[in-house]
Every structure is written in C-alpha cells, then in structure tokens.
Amino acid sequence: MFTKSNRLIALLLAVVLVLTGCGATTAASSSQAASSAVQSSSQPAEAQFPVTITDALGRTVTIEAEPERIVSGYYITSSMLIALGLKDKAVGIEAKADTRPIYALAAPDMLELPNVGTAKEFDLEGCAALEPNLVILPVKLKDSAAALEQLGITVVAVNPENVEQLYDTIEMIGAATGTTERAQKLIDFSKERYTMLEELAKLEEKPNIYLGGNASLLSTAGAKMYQNSMIEAAGGVNVAAELEDSYWAEVSYEQLLAWNPDVIVLAPGATYTVADVLADPQLSGVKAVTNGAVYQMPQAIEAWDSPVPSTVLGSLWLASVLHPQEYKPEQFVNDTAAYYDEFCGVSINQSLLA
C-alpha cells in the first residue's frame, strides 16, 4: 500500500504523464454509450468479483473486489449511492453537498464527508488521500480519471445526460458494486411510470409549457436539454424546443410574449418566485400569467429536472399539474412516497411536495 508521501510523489508523476499524453488509458469517444454488461455472463444476479464493465468513456474497467470505500465526484451518482443502498460505503463526495436536500433527508452522514471538489475544480490529491477502491466521475473529468488510475485507483466514468444513459449508469454502478438486483428494481420503478405516462403523450390537447431556469425567468431549456424530455413525457409541449442551445439559453421578454405559453414552470432552485412572475408587468399579456397557471417545481427533496435516479418524479409532478384528471395529484404523492420509502428509506411529508 502507498504511504502518504509515496502517494503524493506518484500523484505528481501521474499528472505529468496525463499532461504529456503518456500512459493514457485506451478510450473510445465520450459519446459512446456506456455498457454495464458484466463480461462473465455466467455470474449470478448479484455479481461475484472480479467484475469487468465498459464505462462511458469506452474504457474497460475491472473491479477486483467488492468496493468498500467509494468516492463520488458527481451529485447524480452520489444520489445513486443512496438509492442503491451504498451510502455507508461513501468516503468522499462532490462539493456543495449542503445544497442538496436529499442528503439531509436520507443520508445526513454524507454531509460530513470530505468533498473532492467539482467538475471544474476537482481535488485530485484530496481524492487520492481518501484511499478509495472505487471512484465515480463524470466523463468531463477524464484527465483526473487517468491520473487516479496511474495511482492504482479504480475509476469509472459516467455520462447520464438522458434517461437511457441514466439507466446505463445505474446498471454500471450496480455491476461495479455488487448491487445489480437493487439497480434493476430502481430502473423498473422508473420504466413502469414512464410507460404509464406514455398515454398522456397521445392526448390531443397538449399545453404549451415554458420552463424558467434557476437564475432567471428569461433563461430556458431548448430541445437538446434534458428538461425538454421531462416536459414531453408529462404530456406537454416545450415552447422553446426550437432553440438549439445545449445549455440554458437566454431569451427576451419579446420572445416569451411571442411564445405565449399556457403554463409557466419554475425550475427547482429558482431564485425568483411564482409571485414575482405573476406581478411582472411585462408579462401581463402572457396566457399563463393571465390564467394564474404559473407553478414552482417542488425543490425540497431533489432537482427532478435533472437525470438523478428519481428523475421520473419530475415528469410525474408536471403531469399531475397539466393533466390532473388523467394523473391525479394524489397518485403523484403516492408514487413519490413509494420511491423514497423503497430506495431511500425515508417517509416523505406531503408539505415537501408543495
């Protein structure tokens, strides 16, 4: 085992190797879909180790033994650790964990864990010092993944940018941690609800939806954003689907007035309120404002407008708002309670869903 001083020396050497392109792990393009198929197909449902998977960078990764010390550098996979019953094996997580209510609700001990920074400022040395035997990172940290591998640390890269990639990621982490049965239950929960929502997509009347971003009402999500699929799954039409931006796009009041949405939805974590929108004189001619059809997505548990394991609840909530006769608000409450009871071990107070 490395001593601390040896680890730091090795770490510096690893970073040099990464920057010079030496010793790099053979990888396919990051757009390659992740496959969590265990290459030894004769293994039982709960895989025996070693297990070999292909991650979201196309890298072949072998996990020699069941991981007992896991670092997650991404909030989506940190939530996944909770849902897969692995929270007690986490030894480090991403920065700003205190901004994510799910940790306080379902895994308060995770708030006390060392943080390994962000995708923009990842703490390579701090991560290595935790002596993890599995590190989970987003694909944008591929250089950090390579440096950690030079230290002999097993790293899996993930890229859950849509629902199918989320399923791939859940399967991959399930295989890597010996929790494949629980991973399948998590996926099945989501697929069953999306199948039910498919009936709403067949409705002739689909409300036009405008989704306001976190920082400003005048930032929104186009067709390439994950939030677009959330709206469509709920039986709505995203008025901003014509936008080609792959991140939150800035629009003008004139554009919002021209779209004239039936419903305005504020993303979780919005720094403004429903009252602010309703009182804005520049929006007085917008149908949603005139009819009082402005809603705040629940934000006291998780950001369901992103591909976290519970993301289907975002579409379910929106469906209960747009089509309360076809999907009753009471059913949304029941589905939400069922998810958090089964996968997080917590009872959800209905006030958290307001």
CSV table of C-alpha atoms in Angstrom, one decimal:
chain,number,residue,atom,x,y,z
A,1,MET,CA,0.0,0.0,0.0
A,2,PHE,CA,1.2,3.5,-0.8
A,3,THR,CA,2.4,5.6,2.2
A,4,LYS,CA,1.1,9.2,2.1
A,5,SER,CA,4.4,10.6,0.9
A,6,ASN,CA,4.7,7.9,-1.8
A,7,ARG,CA,1.1,8.6,-2.9
A,8,LEU,CA,1.9,12.3,-3.4
A,9,ILE,CA,5.0,11.6,-5.4
A,10,ALA,CA,3.1,9.1,-7.5
A,11,LEU,CA,0.3,11.6,-7.9
A,12,LEU,CA,2.7,14.3,-9.3
A,13,LEU,CA,4.2,11.8,-11.7
A,14,ALA,CA,0.7,10.7,-12.8
A,15,VAL,CA,-0.3,14.3,-13.6
A,16,VAL,CA,2.8,14.8,-15.7
A,17,LEU,CA,2.0,11.6,-17.6
A,18,VAL,CA,-1.5,12.7,-18.2
A,19,LEU,CA,-0.5,16.1,-19.4
A,20,THR,CA,2.2,14.7,-21.8
A,21,GLY,CA,-0.1,12.0,-23.1
A,22,CYS,CA,2.0,9.1,-21.7
A,23,GLY,CA,0.5,6.1,-20.3
A,24,ALA,CA,-3.1,7.1,-21.2
A,25,THR,CA,-5.8,4.5,-20.9
A,26,THR,CA,-7.2,3.4,-24.3
A,27,ALA,CA,-10.6,5.0,-24.6
A,28,ALA,CA,-13.4,5.5,-27.2
A,29,SER,CA,-15.2,8.8,-27.7
A,30,SER,CA,-17.1,10.1,-24.7
A,31,SER,CA,-20.3,9.9,-26.8
A,32,GLN,CA,-20.1,6.2,-26.8
A,33,ALA,CA,-23.0,4.8,-24.8
A,34,ALA,CA,-22.0,3.1,-21.5
A,35,SER,CA,-22.5,-0.6,-21.2
A,36,SER,CA,-22.7,-2.1,-17.8
A,37,ALA,CA,-22.8,-5.7,-19.1
A,38,VAL,CA,-20.8,-8.0,-16.9
A,39,GLN,CA,-18.5,-9.8,-19.3
A,40,SER,CA,-18.8,-13.1,-17.4
A,41,SER,CA,-22.4,-13.9,-18.3
A,42,SER,CA,-22.4,-17.0,-16.1
A,43,GLN,CA,-22.4,-14.9,-12.9
A,44,PRO,CA,-25.5,-14.8,-10.7
A,45,ALA,CA,-27.7,-11.8,-10.3
A,46,GLU,CA,-25.6,-10.4,-7.5
A,47,ALA,CA,-22.2,-10.5,-9.3
A,48,GLN,CA,-19.2,-12.2,-7.9
A,49,PHE,CA,-16.0,-10.3,-8.2
A,50,PRO,CA,-13.9,-9.6,-10.1
A,51,VAL,CA,-16.3,-7.8,-12.4
A,52,THR,CA,-15.5,-6.1,-15.7
A,53,ILE,CA,-17.6,-3.3,-17.2
A,54,THR,CA,-17.3,-0.8,-20.0
A,55,ASP,CA,-17.7,2.8,-18.8
A,56,ALA,CA,-19.0,5.9,-20.5
A,57,LEU,CA,-15.6,6.7,-22.0
A,58,GLY,CA,-15.5,3.3,-23.6
A,59,ARG,CA,-12.8,2.1,-21.1
A,60,THR,CA,-12.7,-1.5,-20.0
A,61,VAL,CA,-12.6,-1.4,-16.2
A,62,THR,CA,-12.1,-4.4,-13.9
A,63,ILE,CA,-13.3,-4.2,-10.3
A,64,GLU,CA,-11.2,-6.8,-8.5
A,65,ALA,CA,-13.2,-6.9,-5.2
A,66,GLU,CA,-16.4,-5.5,-3.8
A,67,PRO,CA,-15.8,-1.8,-3.2
A,68,GLU,CA,-15.8,-0.7,0.4
A,69,ARG,CA,-14.5,2.8,0.1
A,70,ILE,CA,-16.3,4.8,-2.7
A,71,VAL,CA,-15.8,8.4,-3.8
A,72,SER,CA,-18.4,10.0,-6.0
A,73,GLY,CA,-17.4,13.2,-7.7
A,74,TYR,CA,-20.9,13.9,-9.2
A,75,TYR,CA,-24.2,14.7,-7.4
A,76,ILE,CA,-26.1,12.3,-9.7
A,77,THR,CA,-24.0,9.3,-8.7
A,78,SER,CA,-24.0,10.4,-5.1
A,79,SER,CA,-27.8,10.2,-5.1
A,80,MET,CA,-27.4,6.9,-6.9
A,81,LEU,CA,-25.3,5.6,-3.9
A,82,ILE,CA,-28.2,6.4,-1.6
A,83,ALA,CA,-30.7,4.7,-3.9
A,84,LEU,CA,-28.6,1.6,-4.3
A,85,GLY,CA,-28.1,1.2,-0.5
A,86,LEU,CA,-24.4,2.2,-0.7
A,87,LYS,CA,-24.4,5.4,1.4
A,88,ASP,CA,-22.4,3.8,4.2
A,89,LYS,CA,-19.6,3.0,1.8
A,90,ALA,CA,-19.1,6.6,0.6
A,91,VAL,CA,-15.9,8.2,1.9
A,92,GLY,CA,-16.0,11.3,-0.2
A,93,ILE,CA,-18.5,13.2,-2.4
A,94,GLU,CA,-18.7,16.3,-4.6
A,95,ALA,CA,-18.6,19.9,-3.2
A,96,LYS,CA,-21.7,21.8,-2.2
A,97,ALA,CA,-23.4,18.8,-0.8
A,98,ASP,CA,-25.3,21.0,1.7
A,99,THR,CA,-27.3,22.5,-1.3
A,100,ARG,CA,-28.9,19.1,-2.0
A,101,PRO,CA,-31.7,18.4,0.5
A,102,ILE,CA,-31.8,14.6,-0.3
A,103,TYR,CA,-28.6,14.1,1.7
A,104,ALA,CA,-30.0,15.7,4.9
A,105,LEU,CA,-33.2,13.7,4.5
A,106,ALA,CA,-31.8,10.3,3.6
A,107,ALA,CA,-28.1,10.2,4.4
A,108,PRO,CA,-27.1,13.0,6.8
A,109,ASP,CA,-23.7,11.4,7.5
A,110,MET,CA,-22.8,12.1,3.9
A,111,LEU,CA,-22.8,15.8,4.7
A,112,GLU,CA,-19.8,15.2,7.0
A,113,LEU,CA,-17.7,13.5,4.3
A,114,PRO,CA,-14.7,15.2,2.7
A,115,ASN,CA,-15.5,16.9,-0.6
A,116,VAL,CA,-13.4,16.3,-3.7
A,117,GLY,CA,-14.3,19.5,-5.4
A,118,THR,CA,-16.3,20.0,-8.6
A,119,ALA,CA,-16.0,19.1,-12.3
A,120,LYS,CA,-14.3,22.4,-12.8
A,121,GLU,CA,-12.0,22.2,-9.8
A,122,PHE,CA,-11.5,18.6,-8.9
A,123,ASP,CA,-9.3,17.8,-5.9
A,124,LEU,CA,-7.1,15.1,-7.2
A,125,GLU,CA,-4.8,14.9,-4.2
A,126,GLY,CA,-7.7,15.0,-1.7
A,127,CYS,CA,-9.5,12.2,-3.6
A,128,ALA,CA,-6.3,10.0,-3.6
A,129,ALA,CA,-5.8,10.7,0.1
A,130,LEU,CA,-9.1,9.0,0.9
A,131,GLU,CA,-7.7,5.7,-0.3
A,132,PRO,CA,-10.8,4.7,-2.2
A,133,ASN,CA,-11.1,1.4,-4.0
A,134,LEU,CA,-13.7,2.9,-6.4
A,135,VAL,CA,-14.0,6.4,-7.7
A,136,ILE,CA,-17.0,7.5,-9.9
A,137,LEU,CA,-16.5,10.6,-12.0
A,138,PRO,CA,-18.3,12.4,-14.9
A,139,VAL,CA,-16.7,12.0,-18.3
A,140,LYS,CA,-15.6,15.6,-18.3
A,141,LEU,CA,-13.1,14.6,-15.6
A,142,LYS,CA,-11.4,12.0,-17.9
A,143,ASP,CA,-7.9,13.5,-17.2
A,144,SER,CA,-8.4,13.2,-13.5
A,145,ALA,CA,-9.6,9.6,-14.0
A,146,ALA,CA,-6.4,8.8,-15.9
A,147,ALA,CA,-4.2,10.4,-13.1
A,148,LEU,CA,-6.0,8.4,-10.4
A,149,GLU,CA,-5.6,5.2,-12.4
A,150,GLN,CA,-1.8,5.8,-12.5
A,151,LEU,CA,-2.0,5.6,-8.7
A,152,GLY,CA,-3.7,2.2,-8.9
A,153,ILE,CA,-7.1,3.5,-8.0
A,154,THR,CA,-10.1,2.1,-9.9
A,155,VAL,CA,-12.2,4.7,-11.7
A,156,VAL,CA,-15.5,4.5,-13.5
A,157,ALA,CA,-16.6,7.4,-15.8
A,158,VAL,CA,-20.3,8.1,-16.3
A,159,ASN,CA,-22.4,10.3,-18.5
A,160,PRO,CA,-26.1,10.3,-17.5
A,161,GLU,CA,-27.3,13.0,-19.8
A,162,ASN,CA,-30.7,11.5,-20.7
A,163,VAL,CA,-33.0,8.8,-19.3
A,164,GLU,CA,-31.4,5.9,-21.3
A,165,GLN,CA,-27.9,7.0,-20.2
A,166,LEU,CA,-29.2,7.2,-16.7
A,167,TYR,CA,-30.3,3.6,-16.9
A,168,ASP,CA,-26.9,2.6,-18.3
A,169,THR,CA,-25.2,4.4,-15.4
A,170,ILE,CA,-27.4,2.7,-12.8
A,171,GLU,CA,-26.7,-0.7,-14.4
A,172,MET,CA,-23.0,0.1,-14.5
A,173,ILE,CA,-22.7,1.2,-10.9
A,174,GLY,CA,-24.9,-1.7,-9.8
A,175,ALA,CA,-22.5,-4.1,-11.6
A,176,ALA,CA,-19.4,-2.4,-10.1
A,177,THR,CA,-20.7,-2.5,-6.6
A,178,GLY,CA,-22.5,-5.9,-6.5
A,179,THR,CA,-26.0,-4.3,-6.3
A,180,THR,CA,-27.4,-5.4,-9.6
A,181,GLU,CA,-30.7,-6.6,-8.3
A,182,ARG,CA,-31.4,-3.3,-6.5
A,183,ALA,CA,-30.2,-1.4,-9.6
A,184,GLN,CA,-32.8,-3.3,-11.7
A,185,LYS,CA,-35.6,-2.5,-9.2
A,186,LEU,CA,-34.6,1.2,-9.5
A,187,ILE,CA,-34.8,1.1,-13.2
A,188,ASP,CA,-38.0,-0.9,-13.2
A,189,PHE,CA,-39.7,1.7,-10.9
A,190,SER,CA,-38.8,4.4,-13.4
A,191,LYS,CA,-39.8,2.4,-16.6
A,192,GLU,CA,-43.2,1.5,-15.2
A,193,ARG,CA,-44.0,5.1,-14.5
A,194,TYR,CA,-42.8,6.3,-17.9
A,195,THR,CA,-44.9,3.6,-19.5
A,196,MET,CA,-47.9,4.9,-17.7
A,197,LEU,CA,-47.1,8.5,-18.8
A,198,GLU,CA,-46.9,7.4,-22.5
A,199,GLU,CA,-50.7,7.5,-22.6
A,200,LEU,CA,-50.5,11.3,-21.9
A,201,ALA,CA,-48.4,11.7,-25.0
A,202,LYS,CA,-51.3,10.5,-27.0
A,203,LEU,CA,-53.6,13.3,-25.8
A,204,GLU,CA,-54.8,15.6,-28.5
A,205,GLU,CA,-54.6,18.7,-26.2
A,206,LYS,CA,-51.1,19.3,-25.0
A,207,PRO,CA,-50.4,22.5,-23.1
A,208,ASN,CA,-47.6,24.7,-24.3
A,209,ILE,CA,-45.0,24.9,-21.5
A,210,TYR,CA,-42.3,27.5,-20.7
A,211,LEU,CA,-39.7,26.4,-18.2
A,212,GLY,CA,-37.9,29.2,-16.4
A,213,GLY,CA,-34.3,28.5,-15.3
A,214,ASN,CA,-32.7,28.7,-11.9
A,215,ALA,CA,-31.0,32.1,-12.2
A,216,SER,CA,-33.6,33.9,-14.2
A,217,LEU,CA,-37.1,33.5,-15.8
A,218,LEU,CA,-35.6,34.6,-19.0
A,219,SER,CA,-33.3,31.5,-19.2
A,220,THR,CA,-34.9,28.4,-20.6
A,221,ALA,CA,-34.2,24.9,-21.9
A,222,GLY,CA,-34.3,24.0,-25.6
A,223,ALA,CA,-34.8,20.7,-27.3
A,224,LYS,CA,-31.2,19.5,-26.6
A,225,MET,CA,-31.7,19.9,-22.8
A,226,TYR,CA,-32.8,17.1,-20.5
A,227,GLN,CA,-35.7,19.3,-19.3
A,228,ASN,CA,-37.3,19.1,-22.8
A,229,SER,CA,-37.8,15.3,-22.4
A,230,MET,CA,-39.3,15.9,-18.9
A,231,ILE,CA,-41.9,18.2,-20.4
A,232,GLU,CA,-42.7,15.9,-23.3
A,233,ALA,CA,-43.0,12.8,-21.0
A,234,ALA,CA,-45.6,14.8,-19.0
A,235,GLY,CA,-47.8,15.4,-22.0
A,236,GLY,CA,-46.7,18.9,-22.7
A,237,VAL,CA,-45.0,20.9,-25.5
A,238,ASN,CA,-41.9,22.9,-24.8
A,239,VAL,CA,-42.3,26.3,-26.5
A,240,ALA,CA,-38.5,26.7,-26.5
A,241,ALA,CA,-37.9,23.4,-28.4
A,242,GLU,CA,-36.9,25.5,-31.4
A,243,LEU,CA,-33.7,26.6,-29.6
A,244,GLU,CA,-30.5,24.8,-30.5
A,245,ASP,CA,-28.5,25.6,-27.3
A,246,SER,CA,-27.1,22.7,-25.4
A,247,TYR,CA,-27.2,24.7,-22.1
A,248,TRP,CA,-29.7,27.2,-20.6
A,249,ALA,CA,-30.5,29.8,-23.3
A,250,GLU,CA,-31.2,33.4,-22.6
A,251,VAL,CA,-34.3,34.8,-24.2
A,252,SER,CA,-36.1,38.2,-24.2
A,253,TYR,CA,-39.4,39.3,-22.9
A,254,GLU,CA,-40.5,39.8,-26.5
A,255,GLN,CA,-39.7,36.1,-27.3
A,256,LEU,CA,-41.6,34.9,-24.2
A,257,LEU,CA,-44.6,37.1,-25.2
A,258,ALA,CA,-44.5,35.7,-28.7
A,259,TRP,CA,-44.5,32.1,-27.4
A,260,ASN,CA,-47.4,33.0,-25.1
A,261,PRO,CA,-47.3,29.7,-23.1
A,262,ASP,CA,-50.3,28.1,-21.5
A,263,VAL,CA,-48.2,27.2,-18.4
A,264,ILE,CA,-45.0,28.6,-16.9
A,265,VAL,CA,-43.0,26.3,-14.7
A,266,LEU,CA,-40.1,27.5,-12.5
A,267,ALA,CA,-37.2,25.1,-12.2
A,268,PRO,CA,-36.2,23.7,-8.8
A,269,GLY,CA,-33.8,26.1,-7.1
A,270,ALA,CA,-35.2,29.2,-8.9
A,271,THR,CA,-34.0,32.4,-7.3
A,272,TYR,CA,-37.3,34.1,-8.0
A,273,THR,CA,-40.9,33.1,-7.1
A,274,VAL,CA,-44.3,32.5,-8.6
A,275,ALA,CA,-45.4,35.7,-7.1
A,276,ASP,CA,-42.6,37.6,-8.9
A,277,VAL,CA,-43.7,36.2,-12.2
A,278,LEU,CA,-47.4,37.0,-11.6
A,279,ALA,CA,-46.6,40.5,-10.6
A,280,ASP,CA,-44.2,41.3,-13.5
A,281,PRO,CA,-46.0,43.9,-15.6
A,282,GLN,CA,-44.0,42.9,-18.7
A,283,LEU,CA,-45.7,39.5,-18.6
A,284,SER,CA,-49.3,40.8,-18.1
A,285,GLY,CA,-50.3,39.7,-21.6
A,286,VAL,CA,-49.0,36.1,-21.3
A,287,LYS,CA,-51.7,33.5,-21.2
A,288,ALA,CA,-50.1,31.6,-18.3
A,289,VAL,CA,-49.9,34.8,-16.2
A,290,THR,CA,-53.4,35.9,-17.1
A,291,ASN,CA,-54.8,32.5,-16.0
A,292,GLY,CA,-52.6,32.1,-13.0
A,293,ALA,CA,-51.0,29.0,-14.4
A,294,VAL,CA,-47.5,29.6,-13.0
A,295,TYR,CA,-46.0,26.8,-10.9
A,296,GLN,CA,-42.9,26.1,-8.9
A,297,MET,CA,-41.4,22.6,-9.2
A,298,PRO,CA,-41.0,21.0,-5.8
A,299,GLN,CA,-37.5,21.7,-4.6
A,300,ALA,CA,-37.3,20.5,-1.0
A,301,ILE,CA,-36.0,17.0,-1.9
A,302,GLU,CA,-34.2,16.8,-5.2
A,303,ALA,CA,-33.8,18.6,-8.6
A,304,TRP,CA,-36.1,16.3,-10.6
A,305,ASP,CA,-35.4,18.3,-13.8
A,306,SER,CA,-32.0,16.6,-14.0
A,307,PRO,CA,-31.2,12.9,-14.5
A,308,VAL,CA,-31.0,11.9,-10.9
A,309,PRO,CA,-32.2,8.4,-10.1
A,310,SER,CA,-35.6,9.8,-9.0
A,311,THR,CA,-36.0,12.0,-12.2
A,312,VAL,CA,-39.2,10.3,-13.3
A,313,LEU,CA,-40.9,12.1,-10.4
A,314,GLY,CA,-40.3,15.4,-12.2
A,315,SER,CA,-42.4,14.3,-15.2
A,316,LEU,CA,-45.0,12.8,-12.8
A,317,TRP,CA,-45.3,16.1,-10.9
A,318,LEU,CA,-45.7,18.0,-14.1
A,319,ALA,CA,-48.3,15.5,-15.4
A,320,SER,CA,-50.3,16.0,-12.2
A,321,VAL,CA,-50.3,19.7,-12.9
A,322,LEU,CA,-51.1,19.5,-16.6
A,323,HIS,CA,-53.5,16.5,-16.6
A,324,PRO,CA,-54.9,16.1,-13.1
A,325,GLN,CA,-57.9,14.1,-14.4
A,326,GLU,CA,-55.6,11.5,-16.1
A,327,TYR,CA,-52.9,11.5,-13.4
A,328,LYS,CA,-54.3,12.7,-10.2
A,329,PRO,CA,-52.1,14.7,-7.7
A,330,GLU,CA,-52.9,12.1,-5.1
A,331,GLN,CA,-51.3,9.5,-7.3
A,332,PHE,CA,-48.2,11.7,-7.6
A,333,VAL,CA,-47.9,11.9,-3.9
A,334,ASN,CA,-48.3,8.1,-3.6
A,335,ASP,CA,-45.6,7.4,-6.3
A,336,THR,CA,-43.2,9.9,-4.7
A,337,ALA,CA,-43.7,8.3,-1.2
A,338,ALA,CA,-43.2,4.9,-2.7
A,339,TYR,CA,-39.9,5.8,-4.3
A,340,TYR,CA,-38.3,7.4,-1.3
A,341,ASP,CA,-39.6,4.8,1.1
A,342,GLU,CA,-38.2,1.9,-1.0
A,343,PHE,CA,-34.9,3.4,-2.3
A,344,CYS,CA,-34.0,6.0,0.4
A,345,GLY,CA,-35.7,4.6,3.5
A,346,VAL,CA,-37.4,7.9,4.3
A,347,SER,CA,-41.0,8.9,4.7
A,348,ILE,CA,-41.9,12.0,2.6
A,349,ASN,CA,-44.1,14.6,4.2
A,350,GLN,CA,-46.6,16.0,1.7
A,351,SER,CA,-45.5,19.5,2.6
A,352,LEU,CA,-42.2,18.8,0.8
A,353,LEU,CA,-44.1,18.4,-2.4
A,354,ALA,CA,-45.8,21.8,-2.4
